[in-house]
PDB file of C-alpha atoms in Angstrom:
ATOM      1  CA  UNK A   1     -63.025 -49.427  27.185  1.00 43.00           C
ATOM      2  CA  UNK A   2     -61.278 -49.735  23.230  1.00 42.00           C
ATOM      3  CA  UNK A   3     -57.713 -48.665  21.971  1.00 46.00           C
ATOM      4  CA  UNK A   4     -59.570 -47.465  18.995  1.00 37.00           C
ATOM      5  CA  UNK A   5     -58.785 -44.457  17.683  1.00 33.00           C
ATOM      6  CA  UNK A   6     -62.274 -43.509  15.969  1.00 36.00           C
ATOM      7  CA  UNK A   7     -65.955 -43.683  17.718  1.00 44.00           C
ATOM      8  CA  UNK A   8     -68.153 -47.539  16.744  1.00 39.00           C
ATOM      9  CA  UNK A   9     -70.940 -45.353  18.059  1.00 45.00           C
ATOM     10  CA  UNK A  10     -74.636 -44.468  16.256  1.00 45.00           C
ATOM     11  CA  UNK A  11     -74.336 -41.145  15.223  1.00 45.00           C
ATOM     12  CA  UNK A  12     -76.733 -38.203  16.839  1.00 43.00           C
ATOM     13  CA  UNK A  13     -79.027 -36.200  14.689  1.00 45.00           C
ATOM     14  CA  UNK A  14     -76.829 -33.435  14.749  1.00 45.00           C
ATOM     15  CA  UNK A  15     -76.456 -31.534  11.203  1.00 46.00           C
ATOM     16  CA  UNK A  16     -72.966 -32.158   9.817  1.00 47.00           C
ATOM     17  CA  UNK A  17     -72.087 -28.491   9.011  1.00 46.00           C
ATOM     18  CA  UNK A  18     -69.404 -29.501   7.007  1.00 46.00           C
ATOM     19  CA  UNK A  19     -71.361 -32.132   4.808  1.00 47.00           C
ATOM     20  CA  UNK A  20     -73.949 -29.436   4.189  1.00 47.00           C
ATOM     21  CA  UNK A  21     -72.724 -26.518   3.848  1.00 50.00           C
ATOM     22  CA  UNK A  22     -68.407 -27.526   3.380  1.00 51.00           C
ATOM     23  CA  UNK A  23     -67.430 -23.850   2.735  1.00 46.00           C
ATOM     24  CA  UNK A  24     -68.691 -22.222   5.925  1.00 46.00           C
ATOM     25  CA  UNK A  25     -66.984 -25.552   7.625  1.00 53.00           C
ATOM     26  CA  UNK A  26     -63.541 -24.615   6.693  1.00 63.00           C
ATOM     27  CA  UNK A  27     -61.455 -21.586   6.951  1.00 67.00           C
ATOM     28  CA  UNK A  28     -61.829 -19.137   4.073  1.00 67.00           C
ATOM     29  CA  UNK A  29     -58.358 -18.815   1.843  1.00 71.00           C
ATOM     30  CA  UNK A  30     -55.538 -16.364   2.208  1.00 71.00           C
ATOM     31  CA  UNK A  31     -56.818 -13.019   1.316  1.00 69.00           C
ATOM     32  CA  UNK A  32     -60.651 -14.359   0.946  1.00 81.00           C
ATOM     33  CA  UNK A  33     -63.558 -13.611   3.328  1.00 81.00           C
ATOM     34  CA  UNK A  34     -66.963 -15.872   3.844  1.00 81.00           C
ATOM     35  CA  UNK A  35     -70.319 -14.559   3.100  1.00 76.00           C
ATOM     36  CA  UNK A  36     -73.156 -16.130   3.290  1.00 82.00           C
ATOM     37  CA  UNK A  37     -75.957 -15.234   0.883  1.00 77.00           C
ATOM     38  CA  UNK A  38     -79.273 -17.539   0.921  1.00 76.00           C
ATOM     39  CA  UNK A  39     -77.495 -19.941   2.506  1.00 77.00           C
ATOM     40  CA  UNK A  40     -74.723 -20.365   0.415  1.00 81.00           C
ATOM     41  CA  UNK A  41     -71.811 -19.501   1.673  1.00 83.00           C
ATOM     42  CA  UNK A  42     -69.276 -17.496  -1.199  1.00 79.00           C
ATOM     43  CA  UNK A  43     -65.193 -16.832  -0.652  1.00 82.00           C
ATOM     44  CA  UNK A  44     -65.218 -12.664  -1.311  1.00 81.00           C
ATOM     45  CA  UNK A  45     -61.716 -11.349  -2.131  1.00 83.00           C
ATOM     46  CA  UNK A  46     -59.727  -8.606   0.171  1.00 81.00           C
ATOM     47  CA  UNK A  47     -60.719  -5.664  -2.068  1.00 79.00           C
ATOM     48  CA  UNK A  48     -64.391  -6.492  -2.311  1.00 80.00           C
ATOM     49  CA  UNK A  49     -64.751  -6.788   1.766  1.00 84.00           C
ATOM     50  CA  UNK A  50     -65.663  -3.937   3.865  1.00 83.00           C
ATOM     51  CA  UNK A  51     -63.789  -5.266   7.539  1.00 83.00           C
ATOM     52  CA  UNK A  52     -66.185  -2.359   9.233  1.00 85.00           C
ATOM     53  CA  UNK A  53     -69.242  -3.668   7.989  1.00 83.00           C
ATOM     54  CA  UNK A  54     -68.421  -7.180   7.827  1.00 81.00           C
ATOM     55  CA  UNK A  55     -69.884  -6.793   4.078  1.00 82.00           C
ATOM     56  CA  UNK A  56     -69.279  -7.227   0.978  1.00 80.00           C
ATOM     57  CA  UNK A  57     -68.571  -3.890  -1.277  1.00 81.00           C
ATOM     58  CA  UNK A  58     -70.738  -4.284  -3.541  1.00 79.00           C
ATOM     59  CA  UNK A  59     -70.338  -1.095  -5.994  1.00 80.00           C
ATOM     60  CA  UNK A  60     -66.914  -2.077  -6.461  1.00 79.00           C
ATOM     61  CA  UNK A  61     -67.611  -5.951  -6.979  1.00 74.00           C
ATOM     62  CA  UNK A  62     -70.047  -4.769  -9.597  1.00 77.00           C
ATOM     63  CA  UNK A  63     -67.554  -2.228 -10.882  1.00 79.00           C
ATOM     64  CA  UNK A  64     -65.348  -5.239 -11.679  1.00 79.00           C
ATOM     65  CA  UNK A  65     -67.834  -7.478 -13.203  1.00 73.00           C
ATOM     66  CA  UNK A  66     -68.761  -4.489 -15.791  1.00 74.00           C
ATOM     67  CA  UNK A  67     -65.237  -4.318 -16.487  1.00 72.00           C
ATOM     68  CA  UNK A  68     -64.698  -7.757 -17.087  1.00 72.00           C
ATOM     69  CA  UNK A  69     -67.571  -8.008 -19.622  1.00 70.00           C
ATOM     70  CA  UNK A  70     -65.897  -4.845 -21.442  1.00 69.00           C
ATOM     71  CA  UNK A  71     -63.110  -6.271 -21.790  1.00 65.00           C
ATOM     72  CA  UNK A  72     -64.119  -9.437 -23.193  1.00 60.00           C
ATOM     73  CA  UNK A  73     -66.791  -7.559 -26.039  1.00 56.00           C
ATOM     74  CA  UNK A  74     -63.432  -5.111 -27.146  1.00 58.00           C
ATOM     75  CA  UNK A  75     -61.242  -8.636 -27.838  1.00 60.00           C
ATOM     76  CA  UNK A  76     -60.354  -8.376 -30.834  1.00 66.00           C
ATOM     77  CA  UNK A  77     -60.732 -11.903 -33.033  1.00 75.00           C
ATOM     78  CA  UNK A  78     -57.387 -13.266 -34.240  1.00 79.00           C
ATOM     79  CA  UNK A  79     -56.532 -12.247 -38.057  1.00 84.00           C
ATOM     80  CA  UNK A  80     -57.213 -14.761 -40.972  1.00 82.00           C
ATOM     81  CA  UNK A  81     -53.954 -14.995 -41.940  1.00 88.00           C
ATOM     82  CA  UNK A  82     -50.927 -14.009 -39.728  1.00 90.00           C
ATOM     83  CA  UNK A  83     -47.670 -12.202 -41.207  1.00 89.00           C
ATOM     84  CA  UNK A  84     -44.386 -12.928 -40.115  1.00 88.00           C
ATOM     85  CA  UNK A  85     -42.432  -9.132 -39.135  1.00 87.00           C
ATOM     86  CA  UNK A  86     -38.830  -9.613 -37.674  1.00 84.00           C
ATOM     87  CA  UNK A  87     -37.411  -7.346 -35.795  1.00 82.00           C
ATOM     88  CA  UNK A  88     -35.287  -4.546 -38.007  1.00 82.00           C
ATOM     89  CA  UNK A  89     -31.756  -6.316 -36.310  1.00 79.00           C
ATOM     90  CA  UNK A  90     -33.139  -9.919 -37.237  1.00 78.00           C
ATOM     91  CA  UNK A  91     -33.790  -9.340 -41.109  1.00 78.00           C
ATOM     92  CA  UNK A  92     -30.563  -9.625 -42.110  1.00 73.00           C
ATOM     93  CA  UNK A  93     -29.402 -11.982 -39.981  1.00 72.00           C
ATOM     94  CA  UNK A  94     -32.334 -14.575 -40.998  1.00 75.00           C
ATOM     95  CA  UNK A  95     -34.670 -15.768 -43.489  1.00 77.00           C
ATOM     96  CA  UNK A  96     -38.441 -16.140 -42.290  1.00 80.00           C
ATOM     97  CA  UNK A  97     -40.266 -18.154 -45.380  1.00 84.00           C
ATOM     98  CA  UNK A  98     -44.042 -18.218 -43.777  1.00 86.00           C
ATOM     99  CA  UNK A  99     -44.884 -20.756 -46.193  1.00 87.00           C
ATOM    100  CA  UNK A 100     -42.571 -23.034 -44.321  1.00 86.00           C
ATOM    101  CA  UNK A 101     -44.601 -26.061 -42.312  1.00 88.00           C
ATOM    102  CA  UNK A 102     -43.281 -25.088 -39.018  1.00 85.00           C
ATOM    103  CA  UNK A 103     -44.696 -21.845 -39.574  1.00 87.00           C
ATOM    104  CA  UNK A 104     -47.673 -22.923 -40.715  1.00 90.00           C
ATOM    105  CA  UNK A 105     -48.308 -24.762 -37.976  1.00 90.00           C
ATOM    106  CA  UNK A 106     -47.649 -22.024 -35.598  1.00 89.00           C
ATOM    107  CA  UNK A 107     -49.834 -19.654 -37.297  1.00 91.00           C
ATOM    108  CA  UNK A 108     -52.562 -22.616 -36.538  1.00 92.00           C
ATOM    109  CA  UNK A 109     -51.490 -22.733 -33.156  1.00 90.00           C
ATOM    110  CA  UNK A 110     -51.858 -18.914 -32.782  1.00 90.00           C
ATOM    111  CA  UNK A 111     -55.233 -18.688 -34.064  1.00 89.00           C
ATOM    112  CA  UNK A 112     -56.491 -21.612 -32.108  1.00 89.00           C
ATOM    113  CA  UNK A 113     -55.456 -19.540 -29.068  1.00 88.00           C
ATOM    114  CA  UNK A 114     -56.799 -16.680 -30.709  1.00 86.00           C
ATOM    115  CA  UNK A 115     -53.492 -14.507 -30.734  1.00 90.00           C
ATOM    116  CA  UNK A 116     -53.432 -11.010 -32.096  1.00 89.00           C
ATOM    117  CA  UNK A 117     -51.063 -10.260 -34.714  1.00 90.00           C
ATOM    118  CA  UNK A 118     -49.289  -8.569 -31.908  1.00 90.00           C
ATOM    119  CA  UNK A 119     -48.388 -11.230 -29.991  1.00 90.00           C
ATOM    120  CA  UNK A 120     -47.765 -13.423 -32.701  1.00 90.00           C
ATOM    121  CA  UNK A 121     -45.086 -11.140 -33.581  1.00 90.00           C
ATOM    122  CA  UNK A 122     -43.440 -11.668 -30.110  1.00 89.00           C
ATOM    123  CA  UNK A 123     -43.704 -15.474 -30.760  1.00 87.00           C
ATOM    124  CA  UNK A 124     -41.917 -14.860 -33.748  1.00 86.00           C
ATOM    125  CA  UNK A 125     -39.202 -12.792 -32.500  1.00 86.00           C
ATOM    126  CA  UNK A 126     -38.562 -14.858 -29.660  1.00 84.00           C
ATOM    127  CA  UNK A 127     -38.130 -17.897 -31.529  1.00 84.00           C
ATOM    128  CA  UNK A 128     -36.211 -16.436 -34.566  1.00 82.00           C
ATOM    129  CA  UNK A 129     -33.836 -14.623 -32.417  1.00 79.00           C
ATOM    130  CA  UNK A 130     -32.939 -18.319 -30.636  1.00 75.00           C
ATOM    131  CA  UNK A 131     -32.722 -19.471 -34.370  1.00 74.00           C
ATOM    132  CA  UNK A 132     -30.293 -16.516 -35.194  1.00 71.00           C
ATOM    133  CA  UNK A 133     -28.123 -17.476 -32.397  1.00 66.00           C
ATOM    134  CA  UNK A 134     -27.769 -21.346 -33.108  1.00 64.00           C
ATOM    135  CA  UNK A 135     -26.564 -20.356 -36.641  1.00 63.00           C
ATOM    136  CA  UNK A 136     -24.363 -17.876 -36.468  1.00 67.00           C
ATOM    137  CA  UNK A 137     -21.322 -19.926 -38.224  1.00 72.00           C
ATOM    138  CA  UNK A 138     -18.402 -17.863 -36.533  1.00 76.00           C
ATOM    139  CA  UNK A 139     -20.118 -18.662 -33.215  1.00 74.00           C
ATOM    140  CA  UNK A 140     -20.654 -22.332 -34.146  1.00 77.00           C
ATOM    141  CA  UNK A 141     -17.050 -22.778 -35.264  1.00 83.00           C
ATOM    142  CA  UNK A 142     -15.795 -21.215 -32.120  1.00 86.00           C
ATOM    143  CA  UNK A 143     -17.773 -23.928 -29.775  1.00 83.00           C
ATOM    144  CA  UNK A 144     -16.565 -26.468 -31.931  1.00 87.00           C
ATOM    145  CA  UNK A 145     -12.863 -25.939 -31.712  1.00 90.00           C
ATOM    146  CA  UNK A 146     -13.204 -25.348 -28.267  1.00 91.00           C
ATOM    147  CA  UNK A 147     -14.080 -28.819 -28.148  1.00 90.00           C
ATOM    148  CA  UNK A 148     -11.862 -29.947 -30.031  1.00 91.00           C
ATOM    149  CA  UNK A 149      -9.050 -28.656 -27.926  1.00 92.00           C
ATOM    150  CA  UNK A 150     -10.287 -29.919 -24.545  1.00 92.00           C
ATOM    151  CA  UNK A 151     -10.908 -33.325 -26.362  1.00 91.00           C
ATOM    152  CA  UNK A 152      -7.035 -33.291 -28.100  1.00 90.00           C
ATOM    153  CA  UNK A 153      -5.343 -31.213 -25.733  1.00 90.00           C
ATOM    154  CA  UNK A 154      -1.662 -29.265 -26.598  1.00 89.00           C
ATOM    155  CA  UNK A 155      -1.903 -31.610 -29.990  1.00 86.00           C
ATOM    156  CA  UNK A 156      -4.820 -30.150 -31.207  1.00 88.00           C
ATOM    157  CA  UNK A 157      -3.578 -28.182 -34.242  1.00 89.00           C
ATOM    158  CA  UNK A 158      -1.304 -30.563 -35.240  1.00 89.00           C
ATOM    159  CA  UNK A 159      -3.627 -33.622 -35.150  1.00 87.00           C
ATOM    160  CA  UNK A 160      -6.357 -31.332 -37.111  1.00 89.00           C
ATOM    161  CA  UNK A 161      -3.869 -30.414 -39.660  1.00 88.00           C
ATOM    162  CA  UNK A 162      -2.555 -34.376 -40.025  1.00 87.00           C
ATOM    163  CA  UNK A 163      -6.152 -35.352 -40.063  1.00 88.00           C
ATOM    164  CA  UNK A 164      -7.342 -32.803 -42.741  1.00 88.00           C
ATOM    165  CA  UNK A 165      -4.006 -33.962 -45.264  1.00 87.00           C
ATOM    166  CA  UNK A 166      -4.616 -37.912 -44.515  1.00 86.00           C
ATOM    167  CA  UNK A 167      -8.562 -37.506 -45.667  1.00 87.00           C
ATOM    168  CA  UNK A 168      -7.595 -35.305 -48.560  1.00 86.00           C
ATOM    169  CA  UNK A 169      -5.029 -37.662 -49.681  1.00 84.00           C
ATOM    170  CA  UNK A 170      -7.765 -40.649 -49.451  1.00 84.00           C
ATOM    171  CA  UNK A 171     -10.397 -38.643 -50.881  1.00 87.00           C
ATOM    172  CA  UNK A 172      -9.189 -35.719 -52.873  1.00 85.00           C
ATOM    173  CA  UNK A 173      -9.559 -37.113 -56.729  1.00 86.00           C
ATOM    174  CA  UNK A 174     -13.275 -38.406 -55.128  1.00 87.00           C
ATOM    175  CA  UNK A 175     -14.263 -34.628 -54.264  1.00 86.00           C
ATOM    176  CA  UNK A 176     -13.115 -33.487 -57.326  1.00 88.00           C
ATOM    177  CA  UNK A 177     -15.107 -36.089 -58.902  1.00 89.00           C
ATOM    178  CA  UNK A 178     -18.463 -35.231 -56.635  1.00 89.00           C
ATOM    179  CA  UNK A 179     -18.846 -32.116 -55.355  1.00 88.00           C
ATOM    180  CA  UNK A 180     -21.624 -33.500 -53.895  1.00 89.00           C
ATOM    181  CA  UNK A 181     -19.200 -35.987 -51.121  1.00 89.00           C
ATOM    182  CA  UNK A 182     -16.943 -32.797 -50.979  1.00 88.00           C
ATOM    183  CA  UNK A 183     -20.108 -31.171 -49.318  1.00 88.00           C
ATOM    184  CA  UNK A 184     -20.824 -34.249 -46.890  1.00 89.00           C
ATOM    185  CA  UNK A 185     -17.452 -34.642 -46.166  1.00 88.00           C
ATOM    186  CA  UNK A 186     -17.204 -30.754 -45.142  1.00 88.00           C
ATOM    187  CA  UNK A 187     -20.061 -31.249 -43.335  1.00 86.00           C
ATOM    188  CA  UNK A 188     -19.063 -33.592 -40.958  1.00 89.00           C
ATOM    189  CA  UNK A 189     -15.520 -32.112 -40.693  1.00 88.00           C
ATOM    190  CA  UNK A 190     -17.178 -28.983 -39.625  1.00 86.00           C
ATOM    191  CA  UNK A 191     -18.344 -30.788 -36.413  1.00 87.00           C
ATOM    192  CA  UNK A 192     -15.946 -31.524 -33.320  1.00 89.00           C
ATOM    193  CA  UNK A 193     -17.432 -34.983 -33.282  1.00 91.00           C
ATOM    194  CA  UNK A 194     -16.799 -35.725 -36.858  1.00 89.00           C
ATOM    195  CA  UNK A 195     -13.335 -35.160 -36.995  1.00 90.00           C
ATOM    196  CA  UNK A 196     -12.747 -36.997 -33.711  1.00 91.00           C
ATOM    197  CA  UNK A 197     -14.525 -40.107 -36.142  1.00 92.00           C
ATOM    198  CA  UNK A 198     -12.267 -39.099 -38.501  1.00 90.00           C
ATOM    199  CA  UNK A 199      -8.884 -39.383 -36.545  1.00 89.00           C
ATOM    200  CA  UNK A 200     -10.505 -42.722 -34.614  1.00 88.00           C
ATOM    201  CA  UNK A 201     -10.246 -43.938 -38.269  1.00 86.00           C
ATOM    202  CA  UNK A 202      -7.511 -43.100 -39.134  1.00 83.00           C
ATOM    203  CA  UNK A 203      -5.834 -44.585 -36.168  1.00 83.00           C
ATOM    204  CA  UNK A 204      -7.616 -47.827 -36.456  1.00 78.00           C
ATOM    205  CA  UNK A 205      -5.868 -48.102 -39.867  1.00 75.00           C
ATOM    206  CA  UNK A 206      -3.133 -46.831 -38.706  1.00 70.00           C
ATOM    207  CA  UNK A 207      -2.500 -49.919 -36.556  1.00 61.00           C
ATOM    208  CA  UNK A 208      -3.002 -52.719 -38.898  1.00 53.00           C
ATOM    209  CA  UNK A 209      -0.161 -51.100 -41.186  1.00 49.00           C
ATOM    210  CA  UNK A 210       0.685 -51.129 -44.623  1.00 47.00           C
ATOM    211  CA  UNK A 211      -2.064 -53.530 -46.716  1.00 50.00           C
ATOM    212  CA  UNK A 212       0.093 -56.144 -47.710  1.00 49.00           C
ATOM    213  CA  UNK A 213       1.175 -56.503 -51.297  1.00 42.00           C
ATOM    214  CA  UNK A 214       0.767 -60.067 -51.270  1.00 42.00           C
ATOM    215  CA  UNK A 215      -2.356 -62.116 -50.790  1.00 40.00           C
ATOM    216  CA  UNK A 216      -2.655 -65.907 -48.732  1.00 42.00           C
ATOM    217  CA  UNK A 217      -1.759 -67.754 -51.368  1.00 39.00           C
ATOM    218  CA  UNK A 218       1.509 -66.051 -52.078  1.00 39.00           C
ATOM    219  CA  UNK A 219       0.155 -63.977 -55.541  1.00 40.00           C
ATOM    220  CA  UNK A 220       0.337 -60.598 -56.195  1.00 50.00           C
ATOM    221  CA  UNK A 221      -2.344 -58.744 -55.281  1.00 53.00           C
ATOM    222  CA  UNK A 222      -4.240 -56.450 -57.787  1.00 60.00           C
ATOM    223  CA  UNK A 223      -3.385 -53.092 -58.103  1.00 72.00           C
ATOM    224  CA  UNK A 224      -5.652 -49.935 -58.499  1.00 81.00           C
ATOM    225  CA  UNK A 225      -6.356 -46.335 -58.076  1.00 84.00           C
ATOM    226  CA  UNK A 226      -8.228 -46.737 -54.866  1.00 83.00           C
ATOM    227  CA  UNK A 227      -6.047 -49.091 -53.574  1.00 82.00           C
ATOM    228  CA  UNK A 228      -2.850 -46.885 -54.170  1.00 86.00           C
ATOM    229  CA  UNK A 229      -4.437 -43.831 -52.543  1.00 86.00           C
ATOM    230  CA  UNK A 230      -5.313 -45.614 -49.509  1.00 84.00           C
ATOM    231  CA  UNK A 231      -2.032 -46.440 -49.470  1.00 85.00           C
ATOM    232  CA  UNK A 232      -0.880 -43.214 -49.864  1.00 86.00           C
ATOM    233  CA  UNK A 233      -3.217 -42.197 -46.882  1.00 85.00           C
ATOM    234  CA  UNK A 234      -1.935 -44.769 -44.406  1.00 83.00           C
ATOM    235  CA  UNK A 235       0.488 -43.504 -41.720  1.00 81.00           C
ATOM    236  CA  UNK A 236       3.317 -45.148 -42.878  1.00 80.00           C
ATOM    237  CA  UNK A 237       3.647 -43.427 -46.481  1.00 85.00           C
ATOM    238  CA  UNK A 238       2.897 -40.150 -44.851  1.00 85.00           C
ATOM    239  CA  UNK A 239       5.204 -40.210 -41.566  1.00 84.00           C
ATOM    240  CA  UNK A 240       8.668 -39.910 -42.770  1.00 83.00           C
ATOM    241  CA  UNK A 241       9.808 -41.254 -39.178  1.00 81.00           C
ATOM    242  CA  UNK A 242       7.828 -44.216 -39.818  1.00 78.00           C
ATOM    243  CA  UNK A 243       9.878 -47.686 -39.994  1.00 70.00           C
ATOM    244  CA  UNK A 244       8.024 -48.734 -43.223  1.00 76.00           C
ATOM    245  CA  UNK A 245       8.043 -45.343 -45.023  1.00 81.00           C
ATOM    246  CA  UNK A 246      10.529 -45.811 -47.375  1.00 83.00           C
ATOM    247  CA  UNK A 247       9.583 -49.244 -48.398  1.00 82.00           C
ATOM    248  CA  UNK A 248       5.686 -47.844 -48.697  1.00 85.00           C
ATOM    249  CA  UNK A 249       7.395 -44.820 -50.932  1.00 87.00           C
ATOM    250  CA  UNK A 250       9.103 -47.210 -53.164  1.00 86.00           C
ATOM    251  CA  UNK A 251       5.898 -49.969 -53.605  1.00 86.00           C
ATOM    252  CA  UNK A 252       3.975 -46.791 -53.934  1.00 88.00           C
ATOM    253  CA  UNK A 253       5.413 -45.759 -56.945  1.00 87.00           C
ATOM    254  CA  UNK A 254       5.809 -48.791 -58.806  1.00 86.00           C
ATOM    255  CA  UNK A 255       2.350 -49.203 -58.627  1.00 86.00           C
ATOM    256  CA  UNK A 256       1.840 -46.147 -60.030  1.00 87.00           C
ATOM    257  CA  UNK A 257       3.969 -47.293 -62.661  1.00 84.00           C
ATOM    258  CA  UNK A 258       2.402 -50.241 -62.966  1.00 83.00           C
ATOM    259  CA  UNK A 259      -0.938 -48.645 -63.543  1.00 82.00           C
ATOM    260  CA  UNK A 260       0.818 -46.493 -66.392  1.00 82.00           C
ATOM    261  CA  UNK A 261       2.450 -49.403 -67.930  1.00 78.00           C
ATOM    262  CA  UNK A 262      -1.352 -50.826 -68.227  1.00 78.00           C
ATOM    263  CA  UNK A 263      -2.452 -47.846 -69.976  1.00 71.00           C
ATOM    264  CA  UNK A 264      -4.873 -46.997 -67.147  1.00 58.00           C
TER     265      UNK A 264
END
C-alpha cells in the first residue's frame, strides 16, 4: 500500500494511442471532425464533413483548394514605386511630400508586405487624416487654453495678459533684434506648459525683489540696457500697488538717464 499519487509499476505492452497517433487521442477542436486516412488521423472542418456519412465532402474540399490556388496566381505583385493620393477633403488640409523619410520608409514597408497601391492608399489616409487632426491650430489652441484655465483657475486671463506684458517688456528690443528668438519665444508661449514656465519665472523673480543698486562692497553697481529692462520687467516697476514701485520708477529712470548722459 503507497500514498502515491502516480503508478512505480513496469509498464504493459499496451500501445500508447496517444504517443502514436496524439490526434485520434484527443478530442477534435470546436467545429473540426477526425478522419483518419492511412493511419493518420486529419482535423476536417464543419463544412467539409458529411454527419450522414461520417465522411469527408470531398468535391467541396477540393472546390476550396482550387479556389485557393486561384486566388493566389491572380495576386497581383506590389507596384515599383507607390504614389501617395489623399483623400479630396485631406488635400487642402495637408501636405503629403513622398520624398519625405517617413514615407519612404512606409512605401518599403508596404512593398515588403506586398501591398497593392490600393491599400497603401488606405494606409495613407488613415494616417494623414490622424496627422490632419493633431494640427489643426484652432483645435490645438483650444486644448491648450483649456488647460490653461483648469491649471490658473478664475485668474486665468488676467495672469496670461500680465505674463505676456512682463516677457515683452524683458524681451521686446531682443525680438526686434532676432526674429529668430521672437519665433522660439512664440513657440513656447503657444503651449499651456510654456507659459506656466513662464509665470513660474516670473514669480521666482518676483520674490527676490528689486536687484539691488548697490553691490557688497557698498559701490555702485554698473548700469546697462539689459539690466534696466529686467528691471523694468520685475513686479515691482510694473505693479503700481507694489510697496517699491515708485522708488523702482524713479531709479529706473535715472538710469536711463544715466545711460544717455554716457552717450550710449
Amino acid at each position: 500500500m503507497t500514498d502515491s499519487l502516480i503508478d512505480y509499476s513496469p509498464g504493459t505492452n499496451t500501445p500508447d494511442t496517444e504517443t502514436e497517433n496524439p490526434a485520434s487521442a484527443r478530442a477534435p477542436a470546436k467545429g473540426m471532425h477526425h478522419y483518419t486516412l492511412d493511419g493518420v488521423t486529419h482535423e476536417i472542418p464543419e463544412n467539409f464533413w458529411d454527419p450522414e456519412t461520417k465522411s469527408v465532402r470531398l468535391g467541396s474540399l477540393l472546390k476550396s483548394h482550387g479556389d485557393l490556388r486561384s486566388r493566389i496566381g491572380e495576386r497581383r505583385k506590389p507596384p515599383e514605386t507607390y504614389e501617395i493620393r489623399l483623400p479630396e477633403d485631406l488635400q487642402s488640409a495637408i501636405s503629403a511630400n513622398p520624398d519625405d523619410p517617413l514615407a519612404q520608409s512606409a512605401m518599403d514597408w508596404a512593398r515588403r508586405h506586398e501591398l497593392s497601391q490600393e491599400a497603401f492608399d488606405e494606409l495613407a489616409e488613415a494616417f494623414f487624416r490622424n496627422e490632419a487632426q493633431s494640427f489643426d491650430p484652432d483645435r490645438y489652441r483650444e486644448t491648450q487654453m483649456s488647460a490653461l484655465d483648469e491649471a490658473l483657475g478664475s485668474d486665468a486671463e488676467k495672469v496670461r495678459k500680465d505674463i505676456g506684458q512682463w516677457f515683452g517688456a524683458l524681451m521686446g528690443q531682443d525680438f526686434e533684434e532676432s526674429p529668430e528668438l521672437l519665433a522660439a519665444a512664440e513657440e513656447l508661449a503657444a503651449d499651456a506648459r510654456g507659459v506656466l514656465l513662464l509665470k513660474t519665472l516670473r514669480d521666482r523673480l518676483s520674490e527676490h525683489g528689486v536687484p539691488d543698486r548697490r553691490s557688497d562692497a557698498g559701490a555702485e553697481a554698473p548700469v546697462d540696457e539689459a539690466a534696466i529692462r529686467r528691471v523694468q520687467a520685475s513686479d515691482a516697476y510694473r505693479n503700481s500697488s507694489h510697496a517699491d514701485h515708485e522708488a523702482t520708477r524713479s531709479w529706473v529712470r535715472n538710469a536711463w538717464q544715466t545711460l544717455v548722459d554716457r552717450g550710449h
